Tab-separated table of C-alpha atoms in Angstrom:
chain	number	residue	atom	x	y	z
A	1	MET	CA	-43.349	-17.591	12.749
A	2	LEU	CA	-40.658	-20.151	11.986
A	3	MET	CA	-38.795	-21.229	15.077
A	4	MET	CA	-35.363	-22.699	15.556
A	5	ALA	CA	-35.144	-26.506	15.469
A	6	GLY	CA	-31.556	-27.541	15.967
A	7	GLY	CA	-30.391	-26.229	12.636
A	8	SER	CA	-32.693	-28.548	10.645
A	9	ILE	CA	-35.190	-27.544	7.961
A	10	LEU	CA	-36.848	-28.981	4.853
A	11	ILE	CA	-37.477	-26.527	2.019
A	12	SER	CA	-39.762	-28.001	-0.611
A	13	GLY	CA	-40.921	-27.143	-4.110
A	14	ALA	CA	-38.359	-24.384	-4.684
A	15	GLU	CA	-36.715	-23.380	-7.937
A	16	MET	CA	-33.252	-24.293	-6.668
A	17	VAL	CA	-30.205	-22.516	-8.081
A	18	LEU	CA	-27.868	-25.510	-8.168
A	19	PRO	CA	-24.366	-25.662	-9.683
A	20	SER	CA	-25.968	-27.476	-12.632
A	21	GLY	CA	-28.706	-24.878	-13.150
A	22	ILE	CA	-32.182	-24.035	-11.846
A	23	ILE	CA	-34.223	-27.145	-11.027
A	24	ILE	CA	-37.432	-27.477	-9.012
A	25	GLY	CA	-37.065	-29.711	-5.990
A	26	ASP	CA	-36.545	-30.122	-2.254
A	27	LEU	CA	-33.542	-29.439	-0.031
A	28	ARG	CA	-32.935	-30.692	3.491
A	29	ILE	CA	-30.560	-29.193	6.063
A	30	GLU	CA	-29.772	-31.228	9.180
A	31	ASN	CA	-27.623	-30.001	12.054
A	32	GLY	CA	-26.550	-27.067	9.935
A	33	ILE	CA	-25.417	-29.077	6.874
A	34	ILE	CA	-27.185	-29.721	3.560
A	35	THR	CA	-27.819	-33.481	3.634
A	36	GLU	CA	-30.282	-34.082	0.784
A	37	ILE	CA	-31.250	-32.435	-2.483
A	38	SER	CA	-34.009	-34.089	-4.500
A	39	THR	CA	-35.113	-33.049	-7.973
A	40	ASN	CA	-37.219	-36.154	-8.609
A	41	ASP	CA	-38.941	-37.475	-5.513
A	42	LYS	CA	-40.532	-35.266	-2.886
A	43	LEU	CA	-38.706	-35.428	0.444
A	44	VAL	CA	-40.862	-36.365	3.442
A	45	GLN	CA	-40.793	-34.125	6.494
A	46	LYS	CA	-39.117	-35.712	9.493
A	47	GLU	CA	-40.221	-35.443	13.097
A	48	ASN	CA	-39.095	-32.184	14.769
A	49	GLU	CA	-38.059	-30.751	11.399
A	50	ILE	CA	-39.225	-27.339	10.211
A	51	HIS	CA	-40.958	-27.428	6.839
A	52	TYR	CA	-41.003	-24.428	4.509
A	53	ASP	CA	-43.171	-24.547	1.381
A	54	ALA	CA	-41.232	-22.637	-1.281
A	55	LYS	CA	-43.447	-23.392	-4.277
A	56	GLY	CA	-43.136	-20.559	-6.793
A	57	LEU	CA	-40.049	-19.176	-5.036
A	58	HIS	CA	-36.330	-19.414	-5.783
A	59	LEU	CA	-33.766	-20.965	-3.440
A	60	LEU	CA	-30.219	-19.590	-3.674
A	61	PRO	CA	-27.008	-20.158	-1.720
A	62	GLY	CA	-26.824	-17.494	0.966
A	63	GLY	CA	-25.212	-14.260	-0.146
A	64	ILE	CA	-21.650	-13.497	0.966
A	65	ASP	CA	-20.782	-9.802	1.157
A	66	PRO	CA	-16.979	-9.486	1.069
A	67	GLN	CA	-16.835	-5.807	1.964
A	68	VAL	CA	-18.811	-4.119	4.750
A	69	HIS	CA	-18.065	-1.450	7.326
A	70	PHE	CA	-20.145	-2.250	10.396
A	71	ARG	CA	-18.491	0.576	12.413
A	72	GLU	CA	-17.703	-1.389	15.570
A	73	PRO	CA	-15.761	-0.372	17.540
A	74	GLY	CA	-15.930	3.401	17.726
A	75	ASP	CA	-18.889	4.495	15.596
A	76	GLU	CA	-21.744	2.363	16.857
A	77	ILE	CA	-24.158	5.272	16.485
A	78	LYS	CA	-24.008	4.478	12.748
A	79	GLU	CA	-23.844	0.679	12.924
A	80	ASP	CA	-22.557	-2.123	15.091
A	81	LEU	CA	-22.115	-5.817	14.489
A	82	GLU	CA	-25.607	-6.623	15.765
A	83	SER	CA	-27.467	-4.107	13.596
A	84	GLY	CA	-25.239	-4.761	10.581
A	85	SER	CA	-25.734	-8.506	10.827
A	86	ALA	CA	-29.511	-8.081	11.079
A	87	ALA	CA	-29.449	-5.797	8.042
A	88	ALA	CA	-27.434	-8.424	6.175
A	89	ALA	CA	-29.898	-11.183	7.064
A	90	SER	CA	-32.794	-9.027	5.889
A	91	GLY	CA	-31.113	-8.857	2.495
A	92	GLY	CA	-30.340	-12.563	2.183
A	93	ILE	CA	-26.675	-12.121	3.106
A	94	THR	CA	-25.626	-15.024	5.330
A	95	SER	CA	-21.910	-14.158	5.646
A	96	PHE	CA	-19.928	-10.922	5.626
A	97	LEU	CA	-16.319	-9.708	5.691
A	98	ASP	CA	-15.837	-6.540	7.731
A	99	MET	CA	-13.204	-3.862	7.225
A	100	PRO	CA	-10.633	-2.629	9.791
A	101	ASN	CA	-11.029	1.185	9.614
A	102	ASN	CA	-12.568	1.423	13.057
A	103	LYS	CA	-11.868	3.693	16.036
A	104	PRO	CA	-9.295	2.476	16.914
A	105	ALA	CA	-8.348	0.713	13.701
A	106	ALA	CA	-8.057	-3.079	13.788
A	107	THR	CA	-4.332	-3.343	13.062
A	108	THR	CA	-3.325	-6.035	15.547
A	109	VAL	CA	-4.355	-9.665	15.850
A	110	ASP	CA	-5.726	-8.983	19.327
A	111	SER	CA	-7.957	-6.182	18.025
A	112	VAL	CA	-9.358	-8.450	15.301
A	113	LEU	CA	-9.928	-11.265	17.794
A	114	ALA	CA	-11.868	-8.801	19.946
A	115	LYS	CA	-14.160	-8.106	16.979
A	116	ILE	CA	-14.617	-11.853	16.440
A	117	GLU	CA	-15.560	-12.289	20.098
A	118	SER	CA	-18.098	-9.466	19.881
A	119	ALA	CA	-19.553	-10.862	16.650
A	120	SER	CA	-19.995	-14.272	18.277
A	121	LYS	CA	-22.300	-12.657	20.822
A	122	LYS	CA	-24.165	-10.312	18.470
A	123	CYS	CA	-24.391	-11.701	14.934
A	124	ILE	CA	-27.081	-13.840	13.337
A	125	THR	CA	-24.947	-14.301	10.204
A	126	ASN	CA	-21.463	-15.703	9.656
A	127	PHE	CA	-18.562	-13.287	9.837
A	128	GLY	CA	-14.950	-12.642	8.973
A	129	PHE	CA	-12.647	-9.680	9.492
A	130	PHE	CA	-9.702	-8.031	7.768
A	131	ILE	CA	-6.637	-6.847	9.629
A	132	GLY	CA	-5.606	-3.348	8.558
A	133	ALA	CA	-2.148	-2.625	7.181
A	134	THR	CA	-0.055	0.333	8.295
A	135	PRO	CA	3.481	1.308	7.278
A	136	ASN	CA	4.852	-0.319	10.437
A	137	ASN	CA	2.711	-3.272	11.565
A	138	LEU	CA	4.295	-6.027	9.458
A	139	GLU	CA	4.798	-8.292	12.464
A	140	GLU	CA	1.078	-8.192	13.306
A	141	LEU	CA	0.163	-8.921	9.681
A	142	GLN	CA	2.465	-11.951	9.747
A	143	LYS	CA	0.828	-13.163	12.965
A	144	ALA	CA	-2.544	-12.967	11.205
A	145	VAL	CA	-1.775	-14.566	7.825
A	146	GLY	CA	1.782	-15.921	7.967
A	147	LYS	CA	4.926	-15.411	5.914
A	148	PRO	CA	5.637	-16.308	2.263
A	149	GLY	CA	5.598	-20.067	1.882
A	150	ALA	CA	4.151	-20.520	5.356
A	151	GLY	CA	0.629	-19.138	5.237
A	152	ILE	CA	-1.663	-19.558	8.210
A	153	ALA	CA	-5.415	-19.197	8.578
A	154	ILE	CA	-6.983	-18.028	11.832
A	155	THR	CA	-10.710	-18.738	11.904
A	156	GLY	CA	-12.552	-15.464	11.316
A	157	ILE	CA	-9.571	-13.568	9.810
A	158	CYS	CA	-9.872	-13.273	6.026
A	159	GLY	CA	-6.837	-11.253	4.979
A	160	ILE	CA	-4.994	-7.929	4.930
A	161	LYS	CA	-6.668	-4.671	3.935
A	162	ILE	CA	-4.550	-1.885	2.429
A	163	PHE	CA	-5.899	1.608	1.855
A	164	MET	CA	-3.628	2.843	-0.943
A	165	GLY	CA	-5.567	6.123	-1.007
A	166	SER	CA	-7.133	8.001	1.912
A	167	SER	CA	-10.831	7.366	2.300
A	168	THR	CA	-12.472	7.194	5.731
A	169	GLY	CA	-10.530	6.544	8.913
A	170	ASP	CA	-6.785	6.955	9.400
A	171	LEU	CA	-5.411	3.853	7.659
A	172	LEU	CA	-3.125	4.650	4.715
A	173	VAL	CA	-0.236	2.824	3.042
A	174	HIS	CA	0.788	4.527	-0.183
A	175	GLU	CA	4.584	4.756	-0.245
A	176	GLU	CA	5.989	2.118	-2.603
A	177	ALA	CA	8.628	0.971	-0.118
A	178	HIS	CA	5.968	0.230	2.491
A	179	LEU	CA	3.755	-1.541	-0.046
A	180	ALA	CA	6.690	-3.635	-1.242
A	181	ASN	CA	7.499	-4.606	2.342
A	182	ILE	CA	3.984	-5.935	2.897
A	183	PHE	CA	3.712	-7.780	-0.425
A	184	GLU	CA	7.165	-9.330	-0.091
A	185	ASN	CA	6.933	-10.441	3.533
A	186	THR	CA	3.404	-11.713	4.123
A	187	ALA	CA	1.296	-14.645	3.022
A	188	GLY	CA	-2.486	-14.528	2.940
A	189	LEU	CA	-4.772	-12.454	0.757
A	190	ILE	CA	-4.247	-8.723	0.315
A	191	ALA	CA	-7.303	-6.625	-0.537
A	192	VAL	CA	-6.659	-3.081	-1.726
A	193	HIS	CA	-8.625	0.135	-1.881
A	194	ALA	CA	-6.910	1.256	-5.072
A	195	GLU	CA	-6.620	5.040	-5.378
A	196	ASP	CA	-3.409	6.995	-5.986
A	197	GLU	CA	-2.850	9.149	-2.896
A	198	ASN	CA	-0.357	11.444	-4.570
A	199	ARG	CA	-2.733	12.172	-7.438
A	200	LEU	CA	-5.582	12.768	-4.979
A	201	ASN	CA	-3.468	15.379	-3.202
A	202	GLN	CA	-2.540	17.030	-6.487
A	203	ARG	CA	-6.071	17.149	-7.880
A	204	ILE	CA	-7.922	18.389	-4.801
A	205	ILE	CA	-6.445	21.827	-5.480
A	206	LEU	CA	-8.363	21.906	-8.756
A	207	MET	CA	-11.628	21.512	-6.828
A	208	GLU	CA	-11.088	24.149	-4.142
A	209	ASN	CA	-13.810	26.459	-5.485
A	210	ARG	CA	-16.311	23.679	-6.163
A	211	ASN	CA	-19.247	22.695	-3.971
A	212	ASP	CA	-21.137	20.519	-6.460
A	213	ILE	CA	-21.211	16.745	-6.183
A	214	ALA	CA	-19.943	16.304	-9.776
A	215	ALA	CA	-16.553	17.468	-8.521
A	216	HIS	CA	-16.160	14.261	-6.539
A	217	ALA	CA	-15.776	11.991	-9.559
A	218	GLU	CA	-13.636	14.594	-11.308
A	219	TRP	CA	-11.285	14.751	-8.331
A	220	ARG	CA	-11.056	10.984	-7.772
A	221	ASP	CA	-10.861	10.335	-11.519
A	222	GLU	CA	-10.293	7.092	-13.396
A	223	ILE	CA	-6.548	7.652	-13.676
A	224	THR	CA	-6.365	7.969	-9.881
A	225	ALA	CA	-7.918	4.512	-9.693
A	226	LEU	CA	-5.938	2.995	-12.565
A	227	ASN	CA	-2.565	4.134	-11.208
A	228	ALA	CA	-3.122	2.352	-7.904
A	229	THR	CA	-4.605	-0.763	-9.476
A	230	GLN	CA	-1.630	-1.089	-11.825
A	231	LEU	CA	0.788	-0.601	-8.929
A	232	ALA	CA	-0.902	-3.284	-6.807
A	233	VAL	CA	-1.042	-5.712	-9.729
A	234	GLY	CA	2.645	-5.106	-10.381
A	235	PHE	CA	3.527	-6.014	-6.792
A	236	ALA	CA	1.293	-9.106	-6.940
A	237	LYS	CA	2.916	-10.319	-10.152
A	238	LYS	CA	6.420	-9.721	-8.818
A	239	THR	CA	5.850	-11.503	-5.514
A	240	GLY	CA	3.219	-14.057	-6.503
A	241	HIS	CA	0.979	-12.664	-3.769
A	242	ARG	CA	-2.770	-13.323	-3.753
A	243	LEU	CA	-4.447	-9.959	-4.507
A	244	HIS	CA	-8.079	-8.847	-4.446
A	245	ILE	CA	-8.977	-5.414	-5.805
A	246	LEU	CA	-11.927	-3.951	-3.951
A	247	HIS	CA	-14.880	-2.014	-5.431
A	248	LEU	CA	-13.792	-1.622	-9.054
A	249	THR	CA	-15.440	1.485	-10.519
A	250	SER	CA	-13.907	2.438	-13.844
A	251	GLY	CA	-14.013	0.978	-17.321
A	252	ILE	CA	-10.328	1.686	-17.826
A	253	GLU	CA	-9.404	-0.460	-14.806
A	254	ALA	CA	-11.721	-3.238	-15.942
A	255	ASP	CA	-10.115	-3.245	-19.380
A	256	PHE	CA	-6.630	-3.319	-17.847
A	257	LEU	CA	-7.536	-6.313	-15.685
A	258	SER	CA	-9.138	-8.094	-18.633
A	259	GLU	CA	-5.659	-8.477	-20.127
A	260	LEU	CA	-4.451	-10.702	-17.284
A	261	ASN	CA	-3.618	-14.252	-18.324
A	262	LYS	CA	-5.367	-17.346	-17.000
A	263	ASP	CA	-3.001	-17.927	-14.075
A	264	GLU	CA	-3.100	-14.269	-13.075
A	265	ARG	CA	-6.910	-14.394	-13.034
A	266	LEU	CA	-6.631	-16.928	-10.212
A	267	GLN	CA	-4.035	-14.874	-8.381
A	268	ILE	CA	-5.636	-11.442	-8.924
A	269	THR	CA	-9.404	-11.070	-8.536
A	270	THR	CA	-11.739	-8.131	-8.271
A	271	GLU	CA	-15.265	-7.110	-7.359
A	272	THR	CA	-17.738	-4.386	-8.219
A	273	LEU	CA	-20.817	-3.015	-6.462
A	274	PRO	CA	-24.550	-2.905	-7.251
A	275	GLN	CA	-24.276	0.875	-6.926
A	276	HIS	CA	-21.759	1.102	-9.756
A	277	LEU	CA	-23.791	-1.301	-11.880
A	278	THR	CA	-26.946	0.766	-11.388
A	279	PHE	CA	-26.158	4.449	-10.881
A	280	ASP	CA	-24.340	6.923	-13.114
A	281	GLU	CA	-23.721	10.670	-13.297
A	282	THR	CA	-27.406	11.449	-13.796
A	283	ASP	CA	-28.307	9.703	-10.542
A	284	VAL	CA	-25.479	11.499	-8.727
A	285	GLU	CA	-26.825	14.836	-9.949
A	286	ARG	CA	-30.308	13.887	-8.720
A	287	LEU	CA	-29.447	12.272	-5.373
A	288	ASP	CA	-26.406	14.424	-4.580
A	289	VAL	CA	-24.266	13.415	-1.573
A	290	ARG	CA	-26.431	10.382	-0.772
A	291	LEU	CA	-24.363	8.790	-3.544
A	292	LYS	CA	-20.996	10.165	-2.398
A	293	MET	CA	-18.563	7.306	-1.907
A	294	ASN	CA	-14.920	6.382	-2.510
A	295	PRO	CA	-14.140	5.450	-5.232
A	296	PRO	CA	-17.017	7.453	-6.701
A	297	ILE	CA	-20.044	6.614	-8.780
A	298	ARG	CA	-18.759	7.402	-12.268
A	299	TYR	CA	-20.353	7.625	-15.700
A	300	SER	CA	-22.701	5.580	-17.874
A	301	THR	CA	-19.766	4.423	-20.017
A	302	ASP	CA	-18.059	3.029	-16.909
A	303	ARG	CA	-21.243	1.301	-15.783
A	304	GLU	CA	-21.622	-0.379	-19.183
A	305	LYS	CA	-17.993	-1.517	-19.189
A	306	LEU	CA	-18.308	-2.996	-15.694
A	307	TRP	CA	-21.252	-5.052	-16.894
A	308	LYS	CA	-19.235	-6.234	-19.884
A	309	ARG	CA	-16.318	-7.298	-17.691
A	310	LEU	CA	-18.647	-9.066	-15.255
A	311	HIS	CA	-19.978	-11.139	-18.114
A	312	ASP	CA	-16.547	-12.051	-19.485
A	313	GLY	CA	-15.240	-13.099	-16.059
A	314	THR	CA	-12.758	-10.269	-15.477
A	315	ILE	CA	-14.852	-9.190	-12.481
A	316	THR	CA	-15.820	-12.209	-10.389
A	317	CYS	CA	-17.591	-10.898	-7.287
A	318	ILE	CA	-20.264	-8.481	-6.094
A	319	ALA	CA	-19.760	-6.625	-2.791
A	320	THR	CA	-21.567	-3.635	-1.274
A	321	ASP	CA	-18.972	-1.554	0.587
A	322	HIS	CA	-21.807	-1.037	3.074
A	323	ALA	CA	-20.605	2.138	4.813
A	324	PRO	CA	-23.445	3.863	6.684
A	325	HIS	CA	-23.368	7.525	7.674
A	326	LEU	CA	-25.969	9.682	9.398
A	327	LEU	CA	-28.147	11.765	7.104
A	328	ASP	CA	-27.348	14.831	9.239
A	329	ASP	CA	-23.702	14.360	8.293
A	330	LYS	CA	-24.560	13.671	4.668
A	331	ALA	CA	-26.534	16.945	4.594
A	332	LYS	CA	-23.295	18.926	4.924
A	333	GLY	CA	-22.903	18.789	1.140
A	334	TRP	CA	-19.789	18.381	-0.974
A	335	PRO	CA	-16.977	18.202	0.008
A	336	SER	CA	-17.782	18.001	3.744
A	337	ALA	CA	-20.287	15.139	3.653
A	338	PRO	CA	-18.660	11.786	4.505
A	339	SER	CA	-18.259	9.184	1.782
A	340	GLY	CA	-20.196	5.945	1.959
A	341	MET	CA	-23.707	4.548	1.934
A	342	PRO	CA	-25.684	1.535	3.203
A	343	GLY	CA	-26.143	-1.366	0.830
A	344	VAL	CA	-26.145	-4.773	2.470
A	345	GLU	CA	-29.925	-5.131	2.749
A	346	THR	CA	-30.759	-4.321	-0.874
A	347	SER	CA	-27.802	-5.741	-2.828
A	348	LEU	CA	-29.446	-9.072	-3.632
A	349	PRO	CA	-32.827	-7.577	-4.672
A	350	VAL	CA	-31.013	-4.984	-6.800
A	351	MET	CA	-29.042	-7.668	-8.636
A	352	LEU	CA	-32.045	-9.987	-8.994
A	353	THR	CA	-34.046	-7.089	-10.408
A	354	HIS	CA	-31.279	-6.653	-12.992
A	355	ALA	CA	-31.727	-10.373	-13.721
A	356	ARG	CA	-35.478	-9.915	-14.125
A	357	ASP	CA	-34.760	-7.063	-16.527
A	358	GLY	CA	-32.450	-9.196	-18.664
A	359	LEU	CA	-29.037	-7.753	-17.760
A	360	CYS	CA	-27.917	-11.087	-16.300
A	361	THR	CA	-29.328	-14.381	-15.070
A	362	ILE	CA	-30.315	-15.560	-11.614
A	363	GLU	CA	-27.574	-18.179	-11.833
A	364	GLN	CA	-25.001	-15.457	-12.505
A	365	VAL	CA	-26.193	-13.473	-9.501
A	366	ALA	CA	-25.752	-16.552	-7.303
A	367	ALA	CA	-22.236	-17.028	-8.664
A	368	TRP	CA	-21.201	-13.384	-8.285
A	369	MET	CA	-22.697	-12.968	-4.816
A	370	SER	CA	-21.937	-16.352	-3.276
A	371	THR	CA	-20.049	-19.074	-5.168
A	372	ASN	CA	-17.279	-16.876	-6.545
A	373	VAL	CA	-16.830	-15.012	-3.264
A	374	ALA	CA	-16.395	-18.274	-1.374
A	375	GLU	CA	-13.824	-19.425	-3.940
A	376	ALA	CA	-11.943	-16.108	-3.897
A	377	TYR	CA	-11.467	-16.324	-0.133
A	378	GLN	CA	-11.168	-20.147	0.053
A	379	MET	CA	-14.136	-20.387	2.418
A	380	ILE	CA	-14.905	-23.893	3.569
A	381	GLY	CA	-18.490	-25.099	3.113
A	382	LYS	CA	-19.859	-21.892	1.613
A	383	GLY	CA	-21.228	-20.663	-1.682
A	384	LYS	CA	-23.161	-23.588	-3.215
A	385	LEU	CA	-26.332	-25.599	-2.849
A	386	GLU	CA	-24.808	-29.055	-2.672
A	387	VAL	CA	-24.816	-31.966	-0.264
A	388	GLY	CA	-22.177	-31.475	2.409
A	389	ALA	CA	-22.176	-27.676	2.184
A	390	ASP	CA	-23.165	-25.521	5.113
A	391	GLY	CA	-26.862	-24.771	5.414
A	392	ASP	CA	-26.680	-21.097	4.426
A	393	VAL	CA	-29.545	-20.441	2.010
A	394	VAL	CA	-32.026	-17.756	1.050
A	395	VAL	CA	-35.529	-18.099	-0.391
A	396	VAL	CA	-36.523	-15.159	-2.620
A	397	ASN	CA	-39.646	-14.057	-4.444
A	398	MET	CA	-38.984	-13.041	-8.035
A	399	GLN	CA	-42.619	-12.075	-8.612
A	400	LYS	CA	-43.440	-9.737	-5.730
A	401	GLU	CA	-42.423	-6.113	-6.205
A	402	ILE	CA	-41.561	-3.980	-3.163
A	403	VAL	CA	-40.573	-0.332	-3.176
A	404	VAL	CA	-37.411	0.452	-1.225
A	405	ASP	CA	-38.400	2.703	1.671
A	406	ASP	CA	-36.043	4.376	4.140
A	407	ASP	CA	-38.581	3.631	6.881
A	408	ASN	CA	-38.044	-0.112	6.360
A	409	SER	CA	-34.281	0.068	6.800
A	410	TRP	CA	-32.550	-2.301	9.180
A	411	THR	CA	-29.297	-0.386	9.144
A	412	ARG	CA	-29.015	1.914	12.140
A	413	VAL	CA	-28.724	5.096	10.035
A	414	GLY	CA	-32.190	4.500	8.626
A	415	TRP	CA	-31.817	5.220	4.922
A	416	ASN	CA	-30.968	3.513	1.655
A	417	PRO	CA	-29.546	4.876	-1.624
A	418	PHE	CA	-32.166	2.915	-3.586
A	419	HIS	CA	-35.063	4.602	-1.752
A	420	GLY	CA	-38.043	4.844	-4.097
A	421	ARG	CA	-36.932	2.084	-6.479
A	422	THR	CA	-39.166	-0.908	-7.109
A	423	LEU	CA	-37.293	-4.202	-6.747
A	424	VAL	CA	-38.022	-7.922	-6.906
A	425	GLY	CA	-36.061	-10.794	-5.408
A	426	TRP	CA	-36.643	-9.837	-1.789
A	427	PRO	CA	-35.774	-12.578	0.717
A	428	CYS	CA	-38.738	-14.418	2.179
A	429	LEU	CA	-36.533	-16.581	4.382
A	430	THR	CA	-32.863	-16.386	5.332
A	431	VAL	CA	-31.274	-19.503	6.831
A	432	VAL	CA	-27.839	-19.512	8.491
A	433	ASN	CA	-26.255	-22.859	9.385
A	434	GLY	CA	-29.696	-24.454	9.153
A	435	THR	CA	-31.315	-21.924	11.488
A	436	SER	CA	-34.045	-19.656	10.146
A	437	VAL	CA	-32.934	-16.162	11.153
A	438	PHE	CA	-35.159	-13.817	9.121
A	439	GLU	CA	-38.549	-13.912	7.422
A	440	ARG	CA	-40.567	-11.570	5.203
A	441	ASN	CA	-44.193	-12.320	4.385
A	442	ASP	CA	-47.685	-10.804	4.450
A	443	GLU	CA	-47.731	-10.943	8.240
A	444	THR	CA	-44.403	-9.151	8.719
A	445	GLY	CA	-44.864	-6.618	5.949
A	446	ALA	CA	-42.154	-5.335	3.628
A	447	ARG	CA	-39.597	-4.782	6.391
A	448	GLY	CA	-39.689	-8.366	7.613
A	449	ARG	CA	-38.426	-9.504	10.994
A	450	THR	CA	-35.580	-11.351	12.626
A	451	ILE	CA	-36.672	-14.564	14.329
A	452	VAL	CA	-33.661	-15.394	16.486
A	453	SER	CA	-31.754	-13.551	19.172
A	454	PRO	CA	-28.324	-11.975	18.609
A	455	GLY	CA	-25.581	-14.620	18.645
A	456	ASP	CA	-27.910	-17.554	17.976
A	457	ALA	CA	-26.788	-18.512	14.487
A	458	GLY	CA	-23.633	-16.880	13.128
A	459	LYS	CA	-20.165	-18.409	13.218
A	460	PRO	CA	-16.685	-17.158	12.299
A	461	LEU	CA	-15.822	-18.141	8.742
A	462	VAL	CA	-13.276	-20.900	8.193
A	463	MET	CA	-10.921	-20.230	5.296
A	464	MET	CA	-7.920	-22.040	3.872
A	465	PRO	CA	-4.543	-20.291	4.090
A	466	TRP	CA	-2.765	-18.650	1.160
A	467	ASN	CA	0.996	-19.137	0.895
């Protein structure tokens, strides 16, 4: 078992995914910072330095998941910050951004600071948190991110989350006057769950005699998503506000966003999920409410368009929307089963398996799941294998196949939507700030094991302010 050694480790012989491409070499982390990268001469192990032989393995910047729901406070039976962070580490995710739809919702600075304090004691990965918007908490939002022209950045607070359509929890801001108030009077980054609440309320009547899962995507259709995305983009253009559109699901939205000009691409970014890049209506029919989420898994044409817009740069990030629910609750069927699924521990292997299969490259996966996320949120020291960056890295095996098994889950709910799928790219070693936090090898078996105690490695993320 690898043990902690002051945040210092030498990883040798790896196929390193550097900004310049994949090159075999050695990488040294000292006191939590990458201090040396050698692609010519072999680095010599120093005294009291952990050595990890990564010959035949790939070394990537640690994954950054910009959308998780770790359920603390209020629903710890499903997940808390400790179990969610361990699940993240098992999947090569070294940093996460957590959503505010808790019980009670995190809609004040004090409530977000309480989550940061808890994470400091429980997490083995880095962490950041959104503050949730309501129709009447503008003052708290301004305390968190500042006012136009005077942005502020509180360590561990990553931005404002707006639910434009009802999903899970009781956060909802859908009236245009309330949206305008937030866009016009805050700084920071606004991330939106883009679904048209009025259209949702109109269309649910059409589904009142349905109990099949196909009704979910018909109810929350692509126009429901497009309406809200266009509205949010309109506010961002008018105010110059930094906007991030969460979990893009439809081809029609992706095409709309592809028409943004170069400057708007910097101001307005978006993400998609491994689920929406992998599953379609045939999987939903087979797996039923296990795949129920908001916005929904759509159709093969949408999946293909999302891939196209990932490759042309319209979509810049991969997230998971990790939202665990108990299988007993999922078993209630449509429409009663809650929306959401785990994802943080398989997102990197899913995407690297797509790379193995030729849908993308390993370098693109590293960009979508780390470099671009760090840039989108102006994270300091994250997202690249380069000297001076923080020592957040993951070693993965692109040759060894492992079947996803619910019994190996780290998430507290104990299941995974990719159960039964054979994936490559599983993390062999996850390193956070130079500390080895998770390992998977022949001794540990497919599930792997954490090798530090809660609170030993993770730190609140430091991000630059947006004006």
